[in-house]
PDB file of C-alpha atoms in Angstrom:
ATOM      1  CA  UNK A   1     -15.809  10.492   8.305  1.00 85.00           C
ATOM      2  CA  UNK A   2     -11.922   9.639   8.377  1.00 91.00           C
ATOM      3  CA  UNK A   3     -10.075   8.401   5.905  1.00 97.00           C
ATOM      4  CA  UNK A   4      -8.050   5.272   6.032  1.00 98.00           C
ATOM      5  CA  UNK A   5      -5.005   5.187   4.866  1.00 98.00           C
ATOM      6  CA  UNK A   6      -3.948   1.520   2.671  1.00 98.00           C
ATOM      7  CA  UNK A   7      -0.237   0.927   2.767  1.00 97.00           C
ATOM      8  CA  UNK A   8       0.600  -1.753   0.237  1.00 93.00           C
ATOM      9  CA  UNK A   9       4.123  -3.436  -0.315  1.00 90.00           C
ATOM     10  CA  UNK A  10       6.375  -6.030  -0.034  1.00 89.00           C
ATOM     11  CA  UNK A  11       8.276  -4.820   2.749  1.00 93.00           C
ATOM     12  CA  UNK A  12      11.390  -6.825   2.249  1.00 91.00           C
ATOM     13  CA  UNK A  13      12.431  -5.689   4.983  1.00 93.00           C
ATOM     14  CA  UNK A  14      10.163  -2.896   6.405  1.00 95.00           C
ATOM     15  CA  UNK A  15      11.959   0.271   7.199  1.00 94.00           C
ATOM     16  CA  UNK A  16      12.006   4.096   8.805  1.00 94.00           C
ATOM     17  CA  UNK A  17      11.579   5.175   5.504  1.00 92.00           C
ATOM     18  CA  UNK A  18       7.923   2.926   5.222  1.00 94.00           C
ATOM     19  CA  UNK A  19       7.274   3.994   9.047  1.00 97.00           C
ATOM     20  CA  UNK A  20       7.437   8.380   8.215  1.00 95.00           C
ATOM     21  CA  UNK A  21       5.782   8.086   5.058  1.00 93.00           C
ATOM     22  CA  UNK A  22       2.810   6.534   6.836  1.00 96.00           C
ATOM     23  CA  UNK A  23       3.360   8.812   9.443  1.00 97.00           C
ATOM     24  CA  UNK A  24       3.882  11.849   7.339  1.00 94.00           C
ATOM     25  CA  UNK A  25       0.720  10.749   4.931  1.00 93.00           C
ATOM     26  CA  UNK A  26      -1.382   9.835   7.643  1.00 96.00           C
ATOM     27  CA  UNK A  27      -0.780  13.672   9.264  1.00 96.00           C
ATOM     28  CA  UNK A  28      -1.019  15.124   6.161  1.00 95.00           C
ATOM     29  CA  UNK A  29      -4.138  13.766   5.221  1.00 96.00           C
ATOM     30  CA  UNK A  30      -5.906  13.286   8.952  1.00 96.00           C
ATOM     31  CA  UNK A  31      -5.936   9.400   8.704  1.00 97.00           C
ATOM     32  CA  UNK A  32      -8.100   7.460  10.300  1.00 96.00           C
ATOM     33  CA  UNK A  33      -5.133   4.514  10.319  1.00 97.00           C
ATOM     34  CA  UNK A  34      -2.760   3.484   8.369  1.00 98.00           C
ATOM     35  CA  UNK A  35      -2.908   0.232   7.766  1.00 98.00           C
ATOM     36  CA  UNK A  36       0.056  -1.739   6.032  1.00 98.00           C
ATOM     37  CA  UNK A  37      -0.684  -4.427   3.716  1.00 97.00           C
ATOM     38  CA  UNK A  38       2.287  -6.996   3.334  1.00 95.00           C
ATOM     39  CA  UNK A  39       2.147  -8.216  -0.602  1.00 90.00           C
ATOM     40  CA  UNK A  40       1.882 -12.230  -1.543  1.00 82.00           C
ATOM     41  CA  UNK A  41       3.026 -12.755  -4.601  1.00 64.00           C
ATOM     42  CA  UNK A  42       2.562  -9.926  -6.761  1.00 58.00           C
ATOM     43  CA  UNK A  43       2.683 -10.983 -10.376  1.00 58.00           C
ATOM     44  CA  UNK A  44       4.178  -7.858 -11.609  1.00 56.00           C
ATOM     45  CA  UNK A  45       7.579  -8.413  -9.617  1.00 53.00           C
ATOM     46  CA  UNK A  46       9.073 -10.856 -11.098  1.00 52.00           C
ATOM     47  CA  UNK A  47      10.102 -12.901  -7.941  1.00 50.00           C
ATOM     48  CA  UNK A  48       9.440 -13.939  -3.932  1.00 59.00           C
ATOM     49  CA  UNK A  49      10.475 -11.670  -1.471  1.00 64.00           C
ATOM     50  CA  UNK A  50      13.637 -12.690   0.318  1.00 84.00           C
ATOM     51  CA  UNK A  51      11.971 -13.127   3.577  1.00 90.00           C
ATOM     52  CA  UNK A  52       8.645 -15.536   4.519  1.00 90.00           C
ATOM     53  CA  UNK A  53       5.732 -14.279   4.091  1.00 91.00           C
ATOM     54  CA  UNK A  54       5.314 -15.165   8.323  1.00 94.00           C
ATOM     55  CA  UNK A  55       8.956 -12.941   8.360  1.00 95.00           C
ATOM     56  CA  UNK A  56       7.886 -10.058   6.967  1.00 94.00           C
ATOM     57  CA  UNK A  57       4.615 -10.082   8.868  1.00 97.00           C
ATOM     58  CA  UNK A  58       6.336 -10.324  11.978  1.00 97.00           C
ATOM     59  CA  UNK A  59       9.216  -7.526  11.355  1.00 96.00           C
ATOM     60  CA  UNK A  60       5.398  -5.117  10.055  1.00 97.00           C
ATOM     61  CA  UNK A  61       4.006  -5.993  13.673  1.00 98.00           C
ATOM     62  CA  UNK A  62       7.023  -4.766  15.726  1.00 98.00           C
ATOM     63  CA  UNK A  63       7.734  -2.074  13.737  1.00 97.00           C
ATOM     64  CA  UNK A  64       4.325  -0.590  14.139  1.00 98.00           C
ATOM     65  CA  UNK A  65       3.488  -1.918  17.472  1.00 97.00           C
ATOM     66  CA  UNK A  66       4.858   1.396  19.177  1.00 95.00           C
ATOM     67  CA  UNK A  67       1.965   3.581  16.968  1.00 97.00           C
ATOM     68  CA  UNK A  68      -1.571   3.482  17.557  1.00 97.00           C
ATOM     69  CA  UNK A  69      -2.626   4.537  14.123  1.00 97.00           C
ATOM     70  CA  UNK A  70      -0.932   1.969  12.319  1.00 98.00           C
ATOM     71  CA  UNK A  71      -2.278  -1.609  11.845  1.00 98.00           C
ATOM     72  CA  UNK A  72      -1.167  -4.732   9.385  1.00 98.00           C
ATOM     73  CA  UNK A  73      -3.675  -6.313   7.576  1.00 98.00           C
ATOM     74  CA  UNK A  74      -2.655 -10.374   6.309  1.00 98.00           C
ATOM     75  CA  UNK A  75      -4.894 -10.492   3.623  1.00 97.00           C
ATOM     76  CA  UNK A  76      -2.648 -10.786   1.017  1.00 95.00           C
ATOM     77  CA  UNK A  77      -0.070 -12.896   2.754  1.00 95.00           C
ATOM     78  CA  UNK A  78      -3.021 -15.879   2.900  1.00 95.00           C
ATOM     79  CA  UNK A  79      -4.255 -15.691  -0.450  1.00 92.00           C
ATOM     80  CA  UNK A  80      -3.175 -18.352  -2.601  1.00 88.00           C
ATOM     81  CA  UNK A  81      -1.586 -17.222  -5.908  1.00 84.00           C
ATOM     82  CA  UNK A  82      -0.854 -14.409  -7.100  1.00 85.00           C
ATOM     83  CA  UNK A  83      -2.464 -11.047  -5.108  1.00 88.00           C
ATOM     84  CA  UNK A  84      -3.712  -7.750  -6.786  1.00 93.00           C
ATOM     85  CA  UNK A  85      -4.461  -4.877  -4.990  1.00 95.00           C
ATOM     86  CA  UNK A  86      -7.538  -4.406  -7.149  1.00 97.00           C
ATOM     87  CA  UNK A  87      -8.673  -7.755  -5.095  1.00 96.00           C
ATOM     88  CA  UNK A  88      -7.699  -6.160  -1.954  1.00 97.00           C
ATOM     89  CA  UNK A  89      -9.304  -3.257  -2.210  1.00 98.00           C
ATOM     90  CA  UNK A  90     -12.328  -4.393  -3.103  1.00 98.00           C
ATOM     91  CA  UNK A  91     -12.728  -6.389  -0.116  1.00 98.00           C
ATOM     92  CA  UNK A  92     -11.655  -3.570   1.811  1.00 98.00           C
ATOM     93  CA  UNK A  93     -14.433  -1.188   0.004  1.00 98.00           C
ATOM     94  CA  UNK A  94     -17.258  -4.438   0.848  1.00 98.00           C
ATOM     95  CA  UNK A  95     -16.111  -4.285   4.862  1.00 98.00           C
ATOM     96  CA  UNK A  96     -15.623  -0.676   5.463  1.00 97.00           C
ATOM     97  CA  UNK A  97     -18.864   0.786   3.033  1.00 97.00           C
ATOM     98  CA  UNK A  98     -18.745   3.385   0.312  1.00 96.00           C
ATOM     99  CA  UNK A  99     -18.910   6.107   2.864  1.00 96.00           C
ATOM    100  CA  UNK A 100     -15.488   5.777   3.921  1.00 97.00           C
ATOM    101  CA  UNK A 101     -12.358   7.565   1.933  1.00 98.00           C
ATOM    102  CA  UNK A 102      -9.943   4.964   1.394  1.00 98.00           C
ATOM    103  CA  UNK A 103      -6.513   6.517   0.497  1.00 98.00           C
ATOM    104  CA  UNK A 104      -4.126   4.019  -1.191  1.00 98.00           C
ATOM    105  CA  UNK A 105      -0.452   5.204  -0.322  1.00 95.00           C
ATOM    106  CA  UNK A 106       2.134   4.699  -3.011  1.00 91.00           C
ATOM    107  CA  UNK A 107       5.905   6.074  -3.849  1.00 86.00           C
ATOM    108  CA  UNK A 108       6.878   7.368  -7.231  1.00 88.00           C
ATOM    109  CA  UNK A 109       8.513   3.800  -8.427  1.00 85.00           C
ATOM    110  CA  UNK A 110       5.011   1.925  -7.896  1.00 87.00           C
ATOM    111  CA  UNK A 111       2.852   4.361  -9.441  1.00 92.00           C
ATOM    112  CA  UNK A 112       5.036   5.000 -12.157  1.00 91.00           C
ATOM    113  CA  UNK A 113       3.911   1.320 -13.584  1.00 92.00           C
ATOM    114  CA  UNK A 114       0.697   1.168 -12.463  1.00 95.00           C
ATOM    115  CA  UNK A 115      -1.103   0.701 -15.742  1.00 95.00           C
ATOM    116  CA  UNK A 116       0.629  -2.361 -15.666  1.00 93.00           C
ATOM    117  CA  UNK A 117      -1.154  -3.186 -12.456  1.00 94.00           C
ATOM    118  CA  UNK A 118      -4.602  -5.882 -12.576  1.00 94.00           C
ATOM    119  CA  UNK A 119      -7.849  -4.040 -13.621  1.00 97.00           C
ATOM    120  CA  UNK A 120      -5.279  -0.795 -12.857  1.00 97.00           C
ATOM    121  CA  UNK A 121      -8.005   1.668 -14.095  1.00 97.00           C
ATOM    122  CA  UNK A 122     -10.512   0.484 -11.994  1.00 98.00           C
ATOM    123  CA  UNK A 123      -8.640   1.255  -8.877  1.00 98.00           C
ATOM    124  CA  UNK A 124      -9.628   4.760  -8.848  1.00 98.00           C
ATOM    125  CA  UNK A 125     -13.222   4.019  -8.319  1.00 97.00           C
ATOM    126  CA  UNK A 126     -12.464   2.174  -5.581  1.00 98.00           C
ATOM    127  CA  UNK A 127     -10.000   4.529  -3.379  1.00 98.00           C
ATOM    128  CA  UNK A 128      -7.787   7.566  -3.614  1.00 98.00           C
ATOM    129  CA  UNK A 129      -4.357   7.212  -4.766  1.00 97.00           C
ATOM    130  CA  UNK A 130      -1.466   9.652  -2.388  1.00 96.00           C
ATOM    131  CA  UNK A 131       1.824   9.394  -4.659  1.00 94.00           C
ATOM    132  CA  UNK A 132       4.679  10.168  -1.975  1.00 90.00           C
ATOM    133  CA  UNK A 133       7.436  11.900  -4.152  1.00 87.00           C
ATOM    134  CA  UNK A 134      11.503  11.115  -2.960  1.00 74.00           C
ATOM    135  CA  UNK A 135      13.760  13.696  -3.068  1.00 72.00           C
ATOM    136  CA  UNK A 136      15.773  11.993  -4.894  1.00 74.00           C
ATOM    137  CA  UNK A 137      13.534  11.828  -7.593  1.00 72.00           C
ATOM    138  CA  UNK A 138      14.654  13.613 -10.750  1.00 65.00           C
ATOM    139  CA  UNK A 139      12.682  12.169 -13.221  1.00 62.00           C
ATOM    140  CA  UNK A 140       9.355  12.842 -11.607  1.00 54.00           C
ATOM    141  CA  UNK A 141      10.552  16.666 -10.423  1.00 52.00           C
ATOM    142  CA  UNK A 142      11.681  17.234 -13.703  1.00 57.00           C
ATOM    143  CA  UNK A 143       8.784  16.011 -15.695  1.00 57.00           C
ATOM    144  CA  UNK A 144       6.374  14.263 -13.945  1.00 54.00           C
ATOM    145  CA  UNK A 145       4.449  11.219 -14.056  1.00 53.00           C
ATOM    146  CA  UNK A 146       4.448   9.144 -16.930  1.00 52.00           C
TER     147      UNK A 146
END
């Protein structure tokens, strides 16, 4: 069964560089989709995004209209409060089944903190994590995670 691929963020603004890592990730690990998840409010951040939520969920749709494997999902954007990925996931895990591989993609900078994430250790039970390393990324080449 294929994977799918969970692309969480606040895209503020989307970019190329969000568009080839789902690309690259989804290649790399024969993705089902990729599906980008536009963040509410996560509580970890500190502050809003600069654009609406009903911006940023517009600039996700036209930059992925042009690929078939990628979708946006607005969970998170209609949720009142603050969102947690543990949250989303879950829900995701309830509609797709525990047959199907989730893969949650994340750079370096996001999974650097994520024991400060919600319920953080629980996440691994419920999908894969892909950590996409930058180049520019000394700390992580040089020592790793953590």
């Amino acid at each position: 069964m294929p994977a799918l691929g969970l692309f969480g963020g606040t895209f503020d603004p989307v970019h190329f560089g969000h568009l080839r890592l789902a690309t690259e990730l989804g290649e790399a690990f024969h993705l089902e989709k990729v599906v980008f998840i536009p963040a509410g409010l996560p509580y970890h951040r500190g502050r809003g995004a600069h654009a609406t939520n009903e911006q940023r969920l517009t600039m996700l749709k036209l930059a992925t209209a042009r690929d078939a494997r990628f979708d946006v999902d607005d969970r998170e954007l209609k949720r009142a409060g603050n969102t947690y990925t543990y949250d989303t996931l879950v829900e995701i895990r309830k509609e797709r089944g525990p047959e199907t591989p989730l893969v949650f993609l994340a750079g370096t900078d996001a999974f650097a903190r994520i024991d400060t994430w919600h319920r953080w250790t629980e996440l691994f039970e419920l999908a894969h994590f892909a950590v996409a390393v930058r180049a520019n990324d000394e700390a992580w080449f040089s020592k790793g995670p953590g």
